[in-house]
């Protein structure tokens, strides 16, 4: 039994991820995502009552740091990788986003 | 149709750490743009977050102050959305398993209400986003500018159940939270700098109904005044739609303080659009009882508890206690005076009178007031009044001199010869002198002209330069005159 994944659902996910897909890709991803969900359905058949959920495989928990300020990046270096920036103002620049 | 509003609040409070929640960049406000950024908070590929231990401690403290249960294990989650204030494409937050849950502010827990229990749904840790600048540039028509100093600043989000019913009540509750978080030293309460922000969920339902109406989220409520006005507006807007039989849409609206209205910002994004999933770069946050206990034991006294204690311990009226605690530090000033043997009633009168007036007049904080005139020094001034060395009226002048000069009350009273004459022999001597110089008046008094007595008292007081107790002078003079009769 395979799980159906519609191309409309693929479109919704693609929109959230800001991806533009061709028709061929839509069909391909619908099938592949369906296969993945099918696998999830199989896994869900296993009785896990009494088993605590695993959010992470990391078992060591002493993974925090003291609250100490460390040097930040040089501003020009920080802006250097941006597609667009206003170095004089020290700001990143993007297409206007408020509507 | 009678309807009521149902309001829940979401409060974001910046935790008072020196560095960001997942990297070592500074959280200081007001730095030049993009100078507190690094590969982690810029979302560079391969950069990994490491949790700030103090942020967790502050979060636990906030949760405990709200009566929440701290979860032994909580889980960070990615909240995915695209917006330029968030360079990673997701915000690290907590979702299914937050830091703490199920808190409670009990009905009538404090002087301002609330009249019913306000339940806290959850308290979770998350990172703040950056700041977008939409105006003020030559190309602002087409471009937005981004400052990411703020991105990665540690926040707690506090979510209440929809237990509030009125705009005013919601504003009071937000005020309570602000005072509490500040007293716990978790947040600086600075709403102008955005350290404390509030969003509200508002719906309307018929009074008898148990089910909730369609919920509208109102954002940008970053002052008590805006919160109250925006909620009043939104409640009326929804009630009007209900009256007209129009459907209320689930949406996010923005308070616009220029027009005093809420305006639609976007239709509600449904929770699953954020595609939350556990953050693979951070292990679950495991908190043992010992750590939570240690934090609980080190917590400062909560304002409501303090008010109850002050009322009981010193027999003060509620209004006085509220006034003592409303300006942070005044209550400490008061209690330290009492520790230095000041009478609680008198100490309260002085703190709410002269001390508070001086703080306002000189535009200083309580800390500066303390260094100019310590509670111990003021207590010693009260002691002089209590033992009758100076009058209450004179004490006001001494207080002023103490504040200006930093000298002690004893020194000022001695150096300026202000002490009241409380030696009967000395007063008797002055009386003898006055009587000798005013033979006519004395004769008139003996002839039965009672009004002359007042004149003679005045003359004696003049001779003491006002430093004798008038009642004492009265008694001694009467005794002396009657003895001569």
Coordinates of C-alpha atoms in Angstrom, one line a residue:
Chain A
X1 CA 0.0 0.0 0.0
X2 CA 1.5 3.3 -1.0
X3 CA 0.7 6.7 0.4
X4 CA -0.6 9.2 -2.1
X5 CA 1.0 12.6 -2.2
X6 CA -0.8 15.0 -4.5
X7 CA 1.0 17.6 -6.6
X8 CA -1.0 20.2 -4.8
X9 CA 0.6 19.2 -1.6
X10 CA 4.0 19.4 -3.3
X11 CA 3.1 22.9 -4.4
X12 CA 2.2 23.9 -0.9
X13 CA 5.5 22.6 0.5
X14 CA 7.5 24.2 -2.3
X15 CA 5.9 27.5 -1.7
X16 CA 6.9 27.4 2.0
X17 CA 10.4 26.6 0.9
X18 CA 10.3 29.3 -1.8
X19 CA 11.1 26.7 -4.5
X20 CA 10.0 26.9 -8.1
X21 CA 9.3 23.4 -9.6
X22 CA 8.9 22.1 -13.1
X23 CA 6.0 19.7 -13.9
X24 CA 8.4 16.8 -14.1
X25 CA 9.8 17.7 -10.7
X26 CA 6.3 18.0 -9.2
X27 CA 5.5 14.4 -10.3
X28 CA 8.9 13.1 -9.2
X29 CA 8.7 14.7 -5.7
X30 CA 5.1 13.6 -5.3
X31 CA 6.1 10.0 -5.8
X32 CA 9.3 10.4 -3.6
X33 CA 7.5 12.2 -0.8
X34 CA 4.8 9.5 -0.9
X35 CA 7.5 6.8 -0.6
X36 CA 9.0 8.6 2.4
X37 CA 5.6 8.9 4.1
X38 CA 5.0 5.2 3.4
X39 CA 8.2 4.5 5.3
X40 CA 6.9 6.6 8.1
X41 CA 3.7 4.7 8.1
X42 CA 5.6 1.5 8.5
X43 CA 7.6 2.8 11.4
X44 CA 4.4 4.0 13.1
X45 CA 3.1 0.5 13.1
X46 CA 5.7 -0.4 15.8
X47 CA 4.3 -0.3 19.3
X48 CA 6.3 2.4 21.1
X49 CA 4.1 2.8 24.2
X50 CA 6.4 3.2 27.2
X51 CA 9.4 4.3 25.1
X52 CA 10.4 7.9 25.7
X53 CA 10.6 10.0 22.5
X54 CA 14.1 10.5 21.1
X55 CA 14.6 14.2 20.2
X56 CA 18.3 13.8 19.8
X57 CA 20.9 11.1 19.6
X58 CA 23.3 13.2 21.6
X59 CA 23.6 11.7 25.1
X60 CA 26.1 14.0 26.7
X61 CA 24.3 17.0 28.1
X62 CA 27.2 19.2 29.4
X63 CA 26.9 21.1 26.2
X64 CA 26.5 24.6 27.4
X65 CA 28.7 27.6 27.8
X66 CA 29.3 30.3 30.4
X67 CA 27.8 33.7 29.7
X68 CA 30.9 35.5 28.5
X69 CA 31.2 37.9 25.6
X70 CA 33.5 36.8 22.8
X71 CA 34.7 39.1 20.0
X72 CA 32.3 39.5 17.1
X73 CA 33.1 39.6 13.4
X74 CA 34.6 42.7 11.8
X75 CA 31.7 44.4 10.3
X76 CA 33.1 44.5 6.8
X77 CA 33.7 40.8 7.0
X78 CA 30.2 40.2 8.2
X79 CA 28.7 42.2 5.3
X80 CA 31.2 40.7 2.7
X81 CA 29.1 37.6 2.0
X82 CA 25.8 39.3 1.6
X83 CA 24.3 39.5 -1.9
X84 CA 23.7 43.2 -1.2
X85 CA 24.7 45.5 1.6
X86 CA 25.2 49.2 2.4
X87 CA 28.7 49.2 3.8
X88 CA 28.7 52.9 4.8
X89 CA 25.6 52.4 6.9
X90 CA 26.9 49.0 8.0
X91 CA 23.6 47.4 7.0
X92 CA 22.5 44.4 5.0
X93 CA 20.1 45.3 2.2
X94 CA 17.2 43.3 0.9
X95 CA 14.2 43.8 -1.4
X96 CA 11.6 45.8 0.6
X97 CA 9.6 43.3 2.7
X98 CA 6.9 45.4 4.4
X99 CA 3.6 45.6 2.5
Chain B
X1 CA -26.7 40.8 22.9
X2 CA -24.3 40.9 25.8
X3 CA -20.8 39.7 25.0
X4 CA -17.5 39.5 26.7
X5 CA -13.9 39.7 25.5
X6 CA -11.5 36.8 26.0
X7 CA -7.9 37.8 26.1
X8 CA -4.6 36.0 26.4
X9 CA -1.2 37.5 26.3
X10 CA 2.1 36.5 24.8
X11 CA 5.0 38.3 26.4
X12 CA 8.6 38.3 25.2
X13 CA 11.2 39.3 27.7
X14 CA 14.9 39.7 27.1
X15 CA 17.0 37.8 29.6
X16 CA 19.7 39.8 31.3
X17 CA 22.7 38.0 29.9
X18 CA 25.9 39.6 28.7
X19 CA 26.1 37.4 25.6
X20 CA 23.6 36.0 23.1
X21 CA 21.8 32.7 23.7
X22 CA 23.8 30.6 21.2
X23 CA 27.0 32.5 20.7
X24 CA 29.4 34.9 22.4
X25 CA 28.3 38.1 20.8
X26 CA 27.3 40.9 23.1
X27 CA 23.6 41.7 23.9
X28 CA 24.4 45.4 24.7
X29 CA 21.8 47.8 23.3
X30 CA 22.7 50.6 21.0
X31 CA 25.9 49.4 19.3
X32 CA 26.5 50.4 15.7
X33 CA 24.6 48.1 13.3
X34 CA 26.0 44.7 12.7
X35 CA 28.9 44.9 15.1
X36 CA 27.6 42.3 17.4
X37 CA 27.4 39.5 14.9
X38 CA 29.3 36.3 14.2
X39 CA 28.9 33.2 12.0
X40 CA 26.4 31.6 14.4
X41 CA 23.9 34.5 14.7
X42 CA 24.4 35.3 11.0
X43 CA 23.4 31.8 10.1
X44 CA 26.6 30.9 8.2
X45 CA 26.6 27.3 7.0
X46 CA 28.3 25.0 9.4
X47 CA 28.2 27.3 12.4
X48 CA 26.9 25.6 15.4
X49 CA 24.9 27.0 18.4
X50 CA 26.1 26.4 22.0
X51 CA 23.6 27.2 24.7
X52 CA 24.3 30.0 27.2
X53 CA 23.9 28.6 30.7
X54 CA 22.9 31.9 32.3
X55 CA 20.1 32.3 29.8
X56 CA 18.7 29.0 31.0
X57 CA 19.1 30.0 34.7
X58 CA 17.2 33.3 34.0
X59 CA 14.5 31.4 32.2
X60 CA 14.1 29.0 35.1
X61 CA 13.9 31.9 37.5
X62 CA 11.2 33.6 35.4
X63 CA 9.3 30.3 35.2
X64 CA 9.5 29.7 39.0
X65 CA 8.4 33.2 39.7
X66 CA 5.2 32.5 37.7
X67 CA 4.5 29.3 39.6
X68 CA 5.4 27.1 36.6
X69 CA 6.7 23.5 36.7
X70 CA 10.1 23.3 35.1
X71 CA 10.3 20.3 32.7
X72 CA 13.2 17.9 33.5
X73 CA 13.8 17.7 29.8
X74 CA 12.9 20.4 27.3
X75 CA 13.6 20.4 23.6
X76 CA 14.7 23.1 21.3
X77 CA 12.9 23.3 18.0
X78 CA 13.3 25.0 14.7
X79 CA 10.4 27.3 13.7
X80 CA 10.8 27.7 10.0
X81 CA 9.9 30.8 8.1
X82 CA 11.5 33.2 5.6
X83 CA 12.0 36.8 6.6
X84 CA 15.2 38.8 6.4
X85 CA 15.3 39.5 10.1
X86 CA 16.1 35.8 10.5
X87 CA 19.2 34.8 8.5
X88 CA 19.1 31.1 9.2
X89 CA 15.6 30.7 7.8
X90 CA 14.4 29.4 11.1
X91 CA 14.2 30.6 14.7
X92 CA 15.5 28.3 17.4
X93 CA 12.6 28.2 19.9
X94 CA 10.9 25.5 21.9
X95 CA 7.7 23.9 20.9
X96 CA 6.3 20.5 22.1
X97 CA 8.4 20.4 25.2
X98 CA 8.9 24.0 26.6
X99 CA 11.2 24.9 29.5
X100 CA 8.2 25.2 31.9
X101 CA 4.5 24.8 32.0
X102 CA 1.3 25.3 34.0
X103 CA 1.9 28.4 36.1
X104 CA -0.6 30.4 38.0
X105 CA -1.2 33.9 39.3
X106 CA -3.9 33.5 41.9
X107 CA -7.0 35.7 42.1
X108 CA -6.4 38.6 44.4
X109 CA -2.8 37.7 44.8
X110 CA -2.0 41.4 44.9
X111 CA -3.5 44.8 45.3
X112 CA -4.3 45.3 41.6
X113 CA -6.3 42.1 41.3
X114 CA -6.8 40.1 39.1
X115 CA -10.2 39.0 40.3
X116 CA -9.8 35.6 38.9
X117 CA -6.9 33.1 38.5
X118 CA -4.7 33.8 35.5
X119 CA -3.1 30.6 34.3
X120 CA 0.3 30.6 32.6
X121 CA 0.3 28.1 29.8
X122 CA 4.0 27.9 29.2
X123 CA 7.4 29.6 29.4
X124 CA 9.9 28.8 26.8
X125 CA 13.3 29.9 25.6
X126 CA 14.0 31.3 22.2
X127 CA 16.3 33.6 20.2
X128 CA 15.2 37.1 19.1
X129 CA 15.3 38.1 15.5
X130 CA 17.2 41.1 14.0
X131 CA 15.8 44.5 13.2
X132 CA 14.5 45.7 9.9
X133 CA 14.7 49.3 8.9
X134 CA 12.0 50.2 6.3
X135 CA 12.3 54.0 6.2
X136 CA 14.8 56.8 5.9
X137 CA 17.0 55.6 3.0
X138 CA 17.0 57.0 -0.5
X139 CA 15.8 53.6 -1.8
X140 CA 13.4 52.8 1.0
X141 CA 10.7 52.5 -1.6
X142 CA 12.3 49.4 -2.9
X143 CA 14.7 48.2 -0.2
X144 CA 14.7 47.3 3.5
X145 CA 17.8 47.4 5.6
X146 CA 18.8 44.8 8.2
X147 CA 20.7 45.1 11.5
X148 CA 21.4 41.7 13.0
X149 CA 22.8 42.9 16.4
X150 CA 19.6 41.8 18.0
X151 CA 19.5 38.4 16.3
X152 CA 20.2 35.6 18.9
X153 CA 19.4 37.7 21.9
X154 CA 17.9 35.4 24.6
X155 CA 14.2 35.7 25.3
X156 CA 11.6 34.0 27.3
X157 CA 8.2 33.8 25.8
X158 CA 5.5 33.7 28.4
X159 CA 2.1 32.6 27.2
X160 CA -1.1 33.0 29.3
X161 CA -4.3 31.1 29.0
X162 CA -7.2 33.2 27.7
X163 CA -8.2 34.2 31.2
X164 CA -8.3 37.9 31.0
X165 CA -11.6 39.7 30.2
X166 CA -10.9 43.4 29.9
X167 CA -8.3 45.7 28.3
X168 CA -7.6 47.3 31.6
X169 CA -7.1 44.0 33.3
X170 CA -4.7 42.9 30.6
X171 CA -2.7 46.1 31.0
X172 CA -2.6 45.6 34.8
X173 CA -1.4 42.0 34.3
X174 CA 1.3 43.1 31.9
X175 CA 2.4 45.7 34.6
X176 CA 2.5 42.9 37.2
X177 CA 4.6 40.8 34.9
X178 CA 7.0 43.6 34.2
X179 CA 7.4 44.4 37.9
X180 CA 7.9 40.7 38.7
X181 CA 10.5 40.1 36.0
X182 CA 12.4 43.2 37.1
X183 CA 12.3 42.3 40.8
X184 CA 13.6 38.8 39.8
X185 CA 16.4 40.6 38.0
X186 CA 15.5 38.6 34.9
X187 CA 14.6 41.5 32.6
X188 CA 15.3 45.3 32.6
X189 CA 11.7 46.3 31.9
X190 CA 12.8 48.7 29.2
X191 CA 9.9 48.7 26.7
X192 CA 11.3 51.5 24.6
X193 CA 14.4 49.5 23.8
X194 CA 12.2 46.4 23.1
X195 CA 13.5 44.4 26.1
X196 CA 9.9 43.7 27.0
X197 CA 7.1 43.2 24.4
X198 CA 3.6 42.1 24.4
X199 CA 1.2 40.6 21.9
X200 CA -2.4 39.8 22.7
X201 CA -5.0 37.2 21.4
X202 CA -8.5 38.6 21.5
X203 CA -11.8 37.1 20.8
X204 CA -15.4 37.9 21.6
X205 CA -18.2 35.5 22.7
X206 CA -21.7 35.7 24.1
X207 CA -21.6 36.0 27.9
X208 CA -23.2 32.7 28.5
X209 CA -21.1 30.8 26.0
X210 CA -18.3 28.5 27.0
X211 CA -16.7 28.1 23.6
X212 CA -14.3 30.7 22.3
X213 CA -14.8 33.0 19.3
X214 CA -12.4 33.4 16.4
X215 CA -9.1 34.6 17.7
X216 CA -7.4 37.7 16.4
X217 CA -3.7 38.3 17.3
X218 CA -2.8 42.0 18.0
X219 CA 0.9 42.9 17.8
X220 CA 2.9 46.0 18.6
X221 CA 1.5 46.6 22.0
X222 CA 4.7 47.9 23.5
X223 CA 3.4 50.3 26.2
X224 CA 0.7 49.9 28.8
X225 CA -1.2 52.7 27.2
X226 CA -1.1 51.1 23.7
X227 CA -2.0 47.7 25.1
X228 CA -5.1 49.1 26.8
X229 CA -6.2 51.3 23.9
X230 CA -5.5 48.6 21.3
X231 CA -7.5 46.0 23.2
X232 CA -10.4 48.4 23.8
X233 CA -10.4 49.2 20.1
X234 CA -10.2 45.6 19.0
X235 CA -12.9 44.4 21.4
X236 CA -15.2 47.1 20.1
X237 CA -14.4 46.3 16.5
X238 CA -15.2 42.6 17.0
X239 CA -18.3 43.4 19.0
X240 CA -19.5 45.6 16.2
X241 CA -18.9 42.9 13.5
X242 CA -20.8 40.5 15.7
X243 CA -23.7 42.9 16.0
X244 CA -23.8 43.3 12.2
X245 CA -23.6 39.5 11.7
X246 CA -20.3 39.8 9.9
X247 CA -17.7 37.0 10.3
X248 CA -14.6 37.7 12.3
X249 CA -11.5 36.5 10.4
X250 CA -8.6 34.8 12.1
X251 CA -5.8 37.1 11.4
X252 CA -2.9 39.1 12.8
X253 CA -3.5 42.8 13.3
X254 CA -1.1 45.5 14.1
X255 CA -1.7 48.4 16.5
X256 CA -1.2 51.7 14.8
X257 CA -0.8 54.4 17.4
X258 CA -1.1 57.2 14.9
X259 CA -4.6 56.3 13.9
X260 CA -5.5 54.7 17.2
X261 CA -6.8 51.6 15.3
X262 CA -5.7 48.0 14.6
X263 CA -4.9 47.2 11.0
X264 CA -4.8 43.8 9.3
X265 CA -1.3 42.6 8.8
X266 CA -1.8 39.1 7.5
X267 CA -4.2 36.2 7.7
X268 CA -3.2 33.8 10.4
X269 CA -0.4 31.5 9.4
X270 CA -1.3 28.2 10.8
X271 CA 1.0 26.5 13.2
X272 CA 2.0 23.7 10.9
X273 CA 3.2 26.2 8.3
X274 CA 6.2 26.7 10.6
X275 CA 7.1 23.1 10.2
X276 CA 8.5 22.8 13.7
X277 CA 11.0 20.0 14.2
X278 CA 13.5 19.3 17.0
X279 CA 16.7 21.3 16.6
X280 CA 19.3 18.7 15.5
X281 CA 22.2 21.0 16.5
X282 CA 21.3 21.1 20.2
X283 CA 20.8 18.3 22.6
X284 CA 17.7 18.2 24.8
X285 CA 18.0 20.6 27.7
X286 CA 18.1 18.3 30.8
X287 CA 17.7 20.1 34.2
X288 CA 18.2 18.2 37.4
X289 CA 16.3 19.0 40.6
X290 CA 19.4 20.3 42.3
X291 CA 19.9 23.1 39.7
X292 CA 16.3 24.1 39.9
X293 CA 16.3 24.0 43.7
X294 CA 19.5 26.2 43.8
X295 CA 17.8 28.8 41.6
X296 CA 14.6 28.7 43.6
X297 CA 16.5 29.3 46.8
X298 CA 18.5 32.2 45.4
X299 CA 15.4 34.0 44.1
X300 CA 14.7 37.6 45.3
X301 CA 11.4 38.2 47.1
X302 CA 8.5 38.6 44.7
X303 CA 6.8 42.0 44.9
X304 CA 3.3 40.6 45.9
X305 CA 4.8 38.5 48.6
X306 CA 6.9 41.5 49.8
X307 CA 3.8 43.7 50.0
X308 CA 2.0 41.1 52.1
X309 CA 5.0 40.9 54.4
X310 CA 5.4 44.6 54.8
X311 CA 1.8 45.0 55.7
X312 CA 1.9 42.3 58.3
X313 CA 5.4 42.9 59.8
X314 CA 5.1 46.7 60.2
X315 CA 1.4 47.2 60.5
X316 CA 1.3 49.4 57.5
X317 CA -1.8 50.3 55.4
X318 CA -2.1 48.7 52.0
X319 CA -1.9 52.0 50.1
X320 CA 1.3 52.9 52.0
X321 CA 2.9 49.5 51.1
X322 CA 1.9 49.9 47.5
X323 CA 3.5 53.4 47.4
X324 CA 6.6 52.0 49.1
X325 CA 7.0 49.2 46.6
X326 CA 5.9 50.9 43.4
X327 CA 9.2 52.7 43.0
X328 CA 11.9 50.0 43.2
X329 CA 14.2 50.5 46.2
X330 CA 12.0 52.7 48.4
X331 CA 10.9 49.7 50.4
X332 CA 14.5 48.8 51.0
X333 CA 15.2 52.3 52.1
X334 CA 12.3 52.1 54.5
X335 CA 13.3 48.7 55.9
X336 CA 16.9 49.7 56.5
X337 CA 15.7 52.7 58.5
X338 CA 13.6 50.4 60.7
X339 CA 16.7 48.2 61.1
X340 CA 18.4 51.3 62.5
X341 CA 15.7 51.6 65.1
X342 CA 13.4 54.0 63.4
X343 CA 9.8 53.7 64.3
X344 CA 8.1 52.0 61.2
X345 CA 5.2 54.6 61.1
X346 CA 7.6 57.5 61.3
X347 CA 10.0 55.9 58.8
X348 CA 7.1 55.3 56.4
X349 CA 6.0 58.9 56.7
X350 CA 9.5 60.2 56.0
X351 CA 10.1 57.9 53.1
X352 CA 6.8 58.6 51.3
X353 CA 7.1 62.3 52.3
X354 CA 10.4 64.0 52.3
X355 CA 12.5 61.3 50.7
X356 CA 10.2 60.7 47.8
X357 CA 9.7 64.4 47.3
X358 CA 13.5 64.9 47.3
X359 CA 14.0 62.1 44.7
X360 CA 11.5 63.7 42.4
X361 CA 12.7 67.2 43.0
X362 CA 16.4 66.4 42.5
X363 CA 15.6 63.9 39.8
X364 CA 17.7 61.2 41.3
X365 CA 17.2 57.5 41.7
X366 CA 16.9 55.7 45.0
X367 CA 20.5 54.6 44.8
X368 CA 21.7 58.2 44.4
X369 CA 19.4 59.2 47.3
X370 CA 21.0 56.5 49.4
X371 CA 24.5 57.8 48.8
X372 CA 23.5 61.4 49.5
X373 CA 21.5 60.5 52.6
X374 CA 21.6 56.9 53.9
X375 CA 18.7 55.3 55.6
X376 CA 20.9 55.0 58.8
X377 CA 21.6 58.7 58.8
X378 CA 17.9 59.5 58.4
X379 CA 17.1 57.1 61.2
X380 CA 19.4 59.0 63.5
X381 CA 17.5 62.3 62.6
X382 CA 14.3 60.6 63.5
X383 CA 15.9 59.5 66.8
X384 CA 16.6 63.2 67.6
X385 CA 13.0 64.1 67.0
X386 CA 11.8 61.2 69.1
X387 CA 13.8 62.1 72.1
X388 CA 12.7 65.8 71.8
X389 CA 16.0 67.2 70.9
X390 CA 14.6 69.0 67.9
X391 CA 11.0 69.6 66.7
X392 CA 9.5 67.9 63.7
X393 CA 9.4 71.2 61.9
X394 CA 13.1 71.7 62.5
X395 CA 13.8 68.2 61.3
X396 CA 12.7 69.2 57.8
X397 CA 15.4 71.8 57.6
X398 CA 18.0 69.4 59.0
X399 CA 17.0 66.9 56.4
X400 CA 17.6 69.4 53.7
X401 CA 21.0 70.3 55.1
X402 CA 21.9 66.6 55.5
X403 CA 21.0 66.0 51.8
X404 CA 23.0 69.0 50.6
X405 CA 26.1 68.6 52.8
X406 CA 26.3 64.9 53.7
X407 CA 26.8 65.8 57.4
X408 CA 25.2 63.9 60.1
X409 CA 22.1 65.0 61.9
X410 CA 23.9 65.2 65.2
X411 CA 26.6 67.4 63.8
X412 CA 24.2 69.8 62.1
X413 CA 22.0 70.2 65.2
X414 CA 25.1 70.8 67.4
X415 CA 27.0 73.1 65.0
X416 CA 24.0 75.2 64.2
X417 CA 22.7 75.3 67.8
X418 CA 19.3 73.9 66.8
X419 CA 18.8 71.7 69.8
X420 CA 15.7 72.5 71.8
X421 CA 16.2 73.9 75.2
X422 CA 14.8 71.2 77.4
X423 CA 16.6 72.4 80.6
X424 CA 13.9 73.8 82.9
X425 CA 16.4 75.9 84.8
X426 CA 17.5 77.6 81.6
X427 CA 13.9 78.3 80.6
X428 CA 13.2 79.7 84.1
X429 CA 16.1 82.0 83.8
X430 CA 14.8 83.4 80.5
X431 CA 11.3 83.7 82.0
X432 CA 12.8 85.8 84.9
X433 CA 14.5 88.1 82.4
X434 CA 11.3 88.6 80.3
X435 CA 9.1 89.3 83.4
X436 CA 11.7 91.8 84.7
X437 CA 11.5 93.7 81.4
X438 CA 7.7 93.6 81.1
X439 CA 6.5 94.8 84.5
X440 CA 3.4 96.4 82.9
X441 CA 2.2 93.2 81.3
X442 CA 2.8 91.3 84.4
X443 CA 0.7 93.8 86.3
X444 CA -2.1 93.6 83.7
X445 CA -2.1 89.8 84.0
X446 CA -2.4 89.9 87.7
X447 CA -5.2 92.4 87.3
X448 CA -7.1 89.7 85.4
X449 CA -6.3 90.5 81.8
X450 CA -5.8 86.9 80.6
X451 CA -4.8 87.9 77.0
X452 CA -1.5 89.3 78.3
X453 CA -0.4 85.7 79.1
X454 CA -0.1 84.9 75.4
X455 CA 2.0 88.0 74.8
X456 CA 4.4 86.9 77.6
X457 CA 4.7 83.4 76.2
X458 CA 5.6 85.0 72.8
X459 CA 8.3 87.1 74.5
X460 CA 9.8 84.0 76.2
X461 CA 9.7 82.0 73.0
X462 CA 11.5 84.9 71.3
X463 CA 14.1 84.8 74.0
X464 CA 14.7 81.1 73.4
X465 CA 14.9 81.8 69.6
X466 CA 12.1 79.3 69.1
X467 CA 14.1 76.4 70.5
X468 CA 12.0 75.7 73.6
X469 CA 8.9 73.5 73.6
X470 CA 6.0 76.1 73.7
X471 CA 3.9 73.8 76.0
X472 CA 6.8 73.6 78.4
X473 CA 7.2 77.4 78.3
X474 CA 3.5 77.7 78.9
X475 CA 3.6 75.5 82.0
X476 CA 6.6 77.1 83.5
X477 CA 5.4 80.6 82.9
X478 CA 2.0 80.0 84.4
X479 CA 3.6 78.4 87.4
X480 CA 5.9 81.3 87.9
X481 CA 3.2 84.0 87.5
X482 CA 0.8 82.2 89.8
X483 CA 3.5 81.8 92.4
X484 CA 4.0 85.6 92.4
X485 CA 0.3 86.4 92.8

